[in-house]
Amino acid sequence: MTKLVQIFATRWGIIAVGAVIGILAPLLQKWGNPPNMGVCVACFERDIAGTLGLHRAAVVQYMRPEIIGFVLGSMIAAYAFKEFRARAGSAPIVRFMLGVFAMIGALVFLGCPWRAALRLAGGDGNAVFGLLGLIGGIWVGTLFLRADYNLGRSQSTHTTVGWLLPLTMLGFLVLMLMFPQVEGQDKSGILFYSVKGPGSMHAPILVSLGVGLLIGFLAQRSRFCTMGAIRDLLLFRQTHLLSGFAALIVVAFITNLILGQFHPGFAKQPVAHTMGLWNFGGMVLAGLAFALAGGCPGRQLFLAGEGDGDAAVFVLGMIVGAGIAHNFGLASSAEGVGPYGIPAVIIGLLACLFIGFTMRKRNA
Amino acid sequence: MSSIVDARGLSCPQPVLMTVKEIKKIQRGEIVVLVDTDTSKENVSRAAASHGWSLKSVEPDGTGYRIHISKG
C-alpha cells in the first residue's frame, strides 16, 4: 500500500503552510509590495497584463515575480515528488471564460480571496463584504455541484502540454531581466512599468521570486486552496482546507500587528473602496467562477505548475480578463466601482449561471 | 462484489462528491474508487474516513490509484 498522506497534506501540515504564507505575505508588503497586498493573485496577474501592454492603466503595470514563482515553485515540488502529470481537455474554453469573469469580479472588489484575507488581517473592514460575497458565490457554486455540474474529464496528455505555462512564466521572467525597470521611466524595451501607484510598489525581484517559489512549493504539497476551504465546509462540512486558510488570516493579523501594518477602519483603506454592495457583488461573481472552475486563483497557478493544462487556460483567462477590465472601465479604484463595473458583474453572473445550469451531466 | 466509482480525469470536488454519493447509496459494502492524482487520492481517503468507512488498500494503477474502501 502506498504512503497515504505526506506531511504537508495533513491537517497540521496545511495549517503550517497557511501560517508561513501569513508571515511571508505581510513581509512582502514590508519589503515593498503595496499595502494589504503582500500577495494578490488577481491584482498581480492584472499587473502582469499591464506590463505586457494588454491594458494601459499606468498605475498597475509590473511583472510580478510572485506569480512566476507560484507556478515554478509548484512545478519543482511536483517533479520532486513525482506528481507532475500533464493533463488537459476538460472544457478549456469554458475555463477560459470563467477566468475572465473571475478576474472581472475580483477587480470590482479589488482583490482575490488571498487579498481579501490579507485586507481583513490588515484591518480593512471593507474586506468583510468581500468575504461574505465570496462565501455567497461559492455557495451558489455548491448548488450546481450538487446538481451534477461538471466540466468533464481531462485526459493524460503529452508532457509539452503541461510545460507550456511554466515555460511561459519563465519567459516572462527572462523578459523582465532583459528589460529591467529604469527609475522614472514608464517603459523599458517592450515592457510597461508603473512609475507611481500600486504597480510601482514592489519588493526586490529576487525576494518576490524567492517567496513565490517557496509558497508555490508549499502550496502544491499541501493542496492549499482558499475557495476549496469555503466550498468543502458548505458541501461536505469538511474543515481541512479551511484550517489552512484560517491559519493564514490569523497569522497574517498577528504579523501585521508586529510590523505595525494593522490599521482598522473602512474609509481610506489602501487600494480599496467602500461601496459595500459591490465589494460583495464582485466577490460573488469571483467566488462562483472559482467554484465552477474547481480552484481559487492561487490553486489554478499551482495546478498549472503540476502540468494541468486546463488550469493554465484559466490563468490565461484571468490575465486577458484583466486587460479587458482595465480597457473597458470595469475595474474599481479607491473612489469606487468603474464606469461599467456594475453591468459587467451582472453579465458575468448571468454567464456563470448559464454555465452552471447547462453543464450538468447525469453520469460523469 | 464492489461498486466502482471512476473519478479519473475529474476536477475536485468531483471525486469526493461521487464517492460520497455512492457511500450514501449503498450504506455498507465495498467501493473501489479510481482516481488519477495524489490530491484526489488524499481527498477521497479523507472523505471515506469521515463517513466511517475504512481504507482497505490504495494501489498505484497506471498514473493514478485504485482506492478500496469498505464498511460493514
XYZ file of C-alpha atoms in Angstrom, chain A residues 75-283:
209
model
C 6.394 22.586 -10.692
C 9.561 21.940 -8.706
C 7.529 20.325 -5.916
C 5.508 18.253 -8.387
C 8.613 16.902 -10.091
C 10.478 16.348 -6.818
C 7.639 14.191 -5.513
C 6.680 12.617 -8.846
C 3.297 14.302 -9.023
C 3.755 16.126 -12.322
C 1.068 14.873 -14.697
C 0.387 16.614 -17.960
C -3.357 16.556 -18.411
C -5.878 18.646 -20.322
C -9.101 18.612 -22.266
C -11.787 19.459 -19.743
C -13.846 22.192 -21.453
C -10.945 24.627 -21.860
C -12.955 27.445 -23.467
C -15.369 27.375 -20.549
C -12.463 27.570 -18.101
C -11.002 30.480 -20.068
C -14.281 32.416 -19.803
C -14.594 31.563 -16.115
C -11.113 33.040 -15.689
C -12.144 36.230 -17.471
C -15.214 36.644 -15.266
C -13.376 35.688 -12.092
C -10.861 38.449 -12.751
C -13.599 40.983 -13.516
C -15.345 40.142 -10.248
C -12.098 40.316 -8.300
C -11.183 43.679 -9.801
C -14.549 45.119 -8.787
C -13.716 44.170 -5.191
C -10.010 44.935 -5.712
C -8.701 41.571 -4.630
C -8.749 37.815 -4.927
C -9.555 35.623 -1.875
C -5.896 35.782 -0.807
C -6.040 39.558 -0.753
C -9.449 39.531 0.919
C -7.801 37.589 3.743
C -4.834 39.953 3.887
C -7.057 43.056 3.788
C -9.017 41.645 6.685
C -5.788 40.881 8.521
C -4.711 44.473 7.861
C -7.863 45.912 9.416
C -9.738 46.743 6.211
C -13.393 46.388 7.215
C -14.480 46.525 3.561
C -12.969 43.074 3.148
C -15.783 41.684 5.287
C -18.217 42.445 2.457
C -15.832 40.804 0.033
C -15.518 37.650 2.123
C -19.280 37.457 2.553
C -19.644 37.789 -1.212
C -17.022 35.091 -1.724
C -18.940 32.735 0.552
C -22.171 33.596 -1.285
C -20.692 32.955 -4.714
C -19.124 29.687 -3.642
C -22.422 28.651 -2.056
C -24.177 29.138 -5.403
C -21.406 27.038 -6.922
C -22.100 24.233 -4.470
C -25.751 24.182 -5.568
C -24.573 23.487 -9.104
C -22.045 20.920 -7.901
C -24.765 19.066 -6.012
C -26.842 19.071 -9.201
C -24.148 17.152 -11.099
C -22.466 20.173 -12.714
C -19.055 19.226 -14.011
C -16.770 20.256 -16.858
C -15.982 16.735 -17.985
C -12.900 14.553 -17.794
C -9.443 15.699 -18.641
C -7.018 13.264 -20.178
C -3.434 12.430 -19.687
C -1.548 14.096 -22.487
C 1.855 14.943 -23.885
C 4.288 16.427 -21.362
C 4.674 19.517 -23.531
C 1.081 20.491 -22.807
C 1.883 20.625 -19.103
C 5.117 22.514 -19.682
C 3.797 25.404 -21.727
C 2.502 27.653 -18.971
C 5.571 27.143 -16.751
C 7.761 27.896 -19.761
C 5.707 30.998 -20.472
C 6.220 32.145 -16.886
C 9.926 31.524 -17.264
C 9.753 33.563 -20.452
C 8.131 36.416 -18.532
C 10.991 36.291 -16.041
C 13.526 36.438 -18.858
C 11.682 39.427 -20.359
C 11.793 41.187 -17.022
C 15.535 40.633 -16.776
C 16.128 41.678 -20.383
C 14.058 44.847 -19.989
C 14.554 45.816 -16.361
C 12.782 48.732 -14.784
C 14.568 52.052 -15.164
C 13.979 54.648 -12.468
C 11.419 57.224 -13.573
C 10.725 55.578 -16.948
C 7.316 54.160 -17.786
C 8.656 51.783 -20.393
C 11.736 49.641 -20.719
C 12.115 47.935 -24.074
C 8.796 46.239 -24.710
C 7.579 46.194 -21.099
C 5.448 48.852 -19.434
C 6.345 49.842 -15.882
C 4.327 51.908 -13.409
C 6.134 54.970 -12.202
C 3.571 55.552 -9.471
C 0.639 53.781 -7.884
C 0.433 50.145 -6.764
C 2.333 48.889 -9.816
C 5.357 50.900 -8.737
C 5.331 49.343 -5.279
C 7.161 46.084 -5.197
C 9.674 44.131 -3.201
C 13.052 43.446 -4.840
C 12.770 40.957 -7.721
C 14.773 38.167 -6.090
C 12.832 38.463 -2.838
C 9.489 38.322 -4.642
C 10.635 35.404 -6.754
C 12.097 33.530 -3.802
C 8.977 33.922 -1.705
C 6.824 32.975 -4.692
C 8.835 29.806 -5.283
C 8.588 28.832 -1.614
C 4.847 29.432 -1.451
C 4.387 27.622 -4.770
C 6.246 24.617 -3.414
C 4.393 24.516 -0.086
C 1.001 25.171 -1.648
C 1.460 22.368 -4.161
C 2.396 19.928 -1.405
C -0.475 20.954 0.856
C -3.121 21.420 -1.918
C -3.785 24.874 -0.470
C -6.964 26.415 -1.879
C -8.872 29.388 -0.482
C -12.014 28.606 -2.471
C -11.991 24.927 -1.555
C -11.689 25.995 2.070
C -15.152 27.533 1.956
C -16.628 25.100 -0.557
C -15.722 21.961 1.402
C -17.254 23.429 4.558
C -20.507 24.164 2.726
C -20.594 20.978 0.670
C -19.174 18.328 2.993
C -18.790 20.030 6.380
C -15.075 19.359 5.977
C -12.694 21.828 7.541
C -9.333 20.547 6.290
C -8.655 23.272 3.706
C -10.375 25.853 5.900
C -7.877 25.268 8.689
C -5.092 26.335 6.322
C -6.988 29.445 5.203
C -7.840 30.352 8.795
C -4.201 29.939 9.810
C -3.228 32.355 7.042
C -5.653 35.007 8.301
C -4.781 34.660 11.972
C -1.019 34.612 11.468
C -1.167 37.493 8.971
C -3.125 39.508 11.514
C -0.503 38.845 14.208
C 2.339 39.578 11.793
C 0.687 42.850 10.788
C 0.351 43.842 14.444
C 4.045 43.177 14.986
C 5.044 45.044 11.835
C 2.739 47.987 12.519
C 0.663 47.204 9.436
C -2.704 46.877 11.142
C -4.957 49.904 10.571
C -8.613 49.134 11.347
C -11.365 51.014 9.589
C -13.458 51.358 6.463
C -12.537 54.712 4.991
C -9.284 55.429 3.182
C -8.087 51.834 3.306
C -5.247 51.243 0.836
C -6.243 50.150 -2.681
C -9.815 49.663 -1.535
C -13.194 51.313 -1.847
C -16.167 51.491 0.482
C -19.016 50.513 -1.852
C -20.112 47.573 0.280
C -22.703 46.222 -2.137
C -20.183 45.938 -4.971
C -17.389 44.657 -2.770
C -19.906 41.929 -2.029
C -21.173 41.604 -5.606
C -17.752 41.468 -7.239
C -16.713 38.638 -4.976
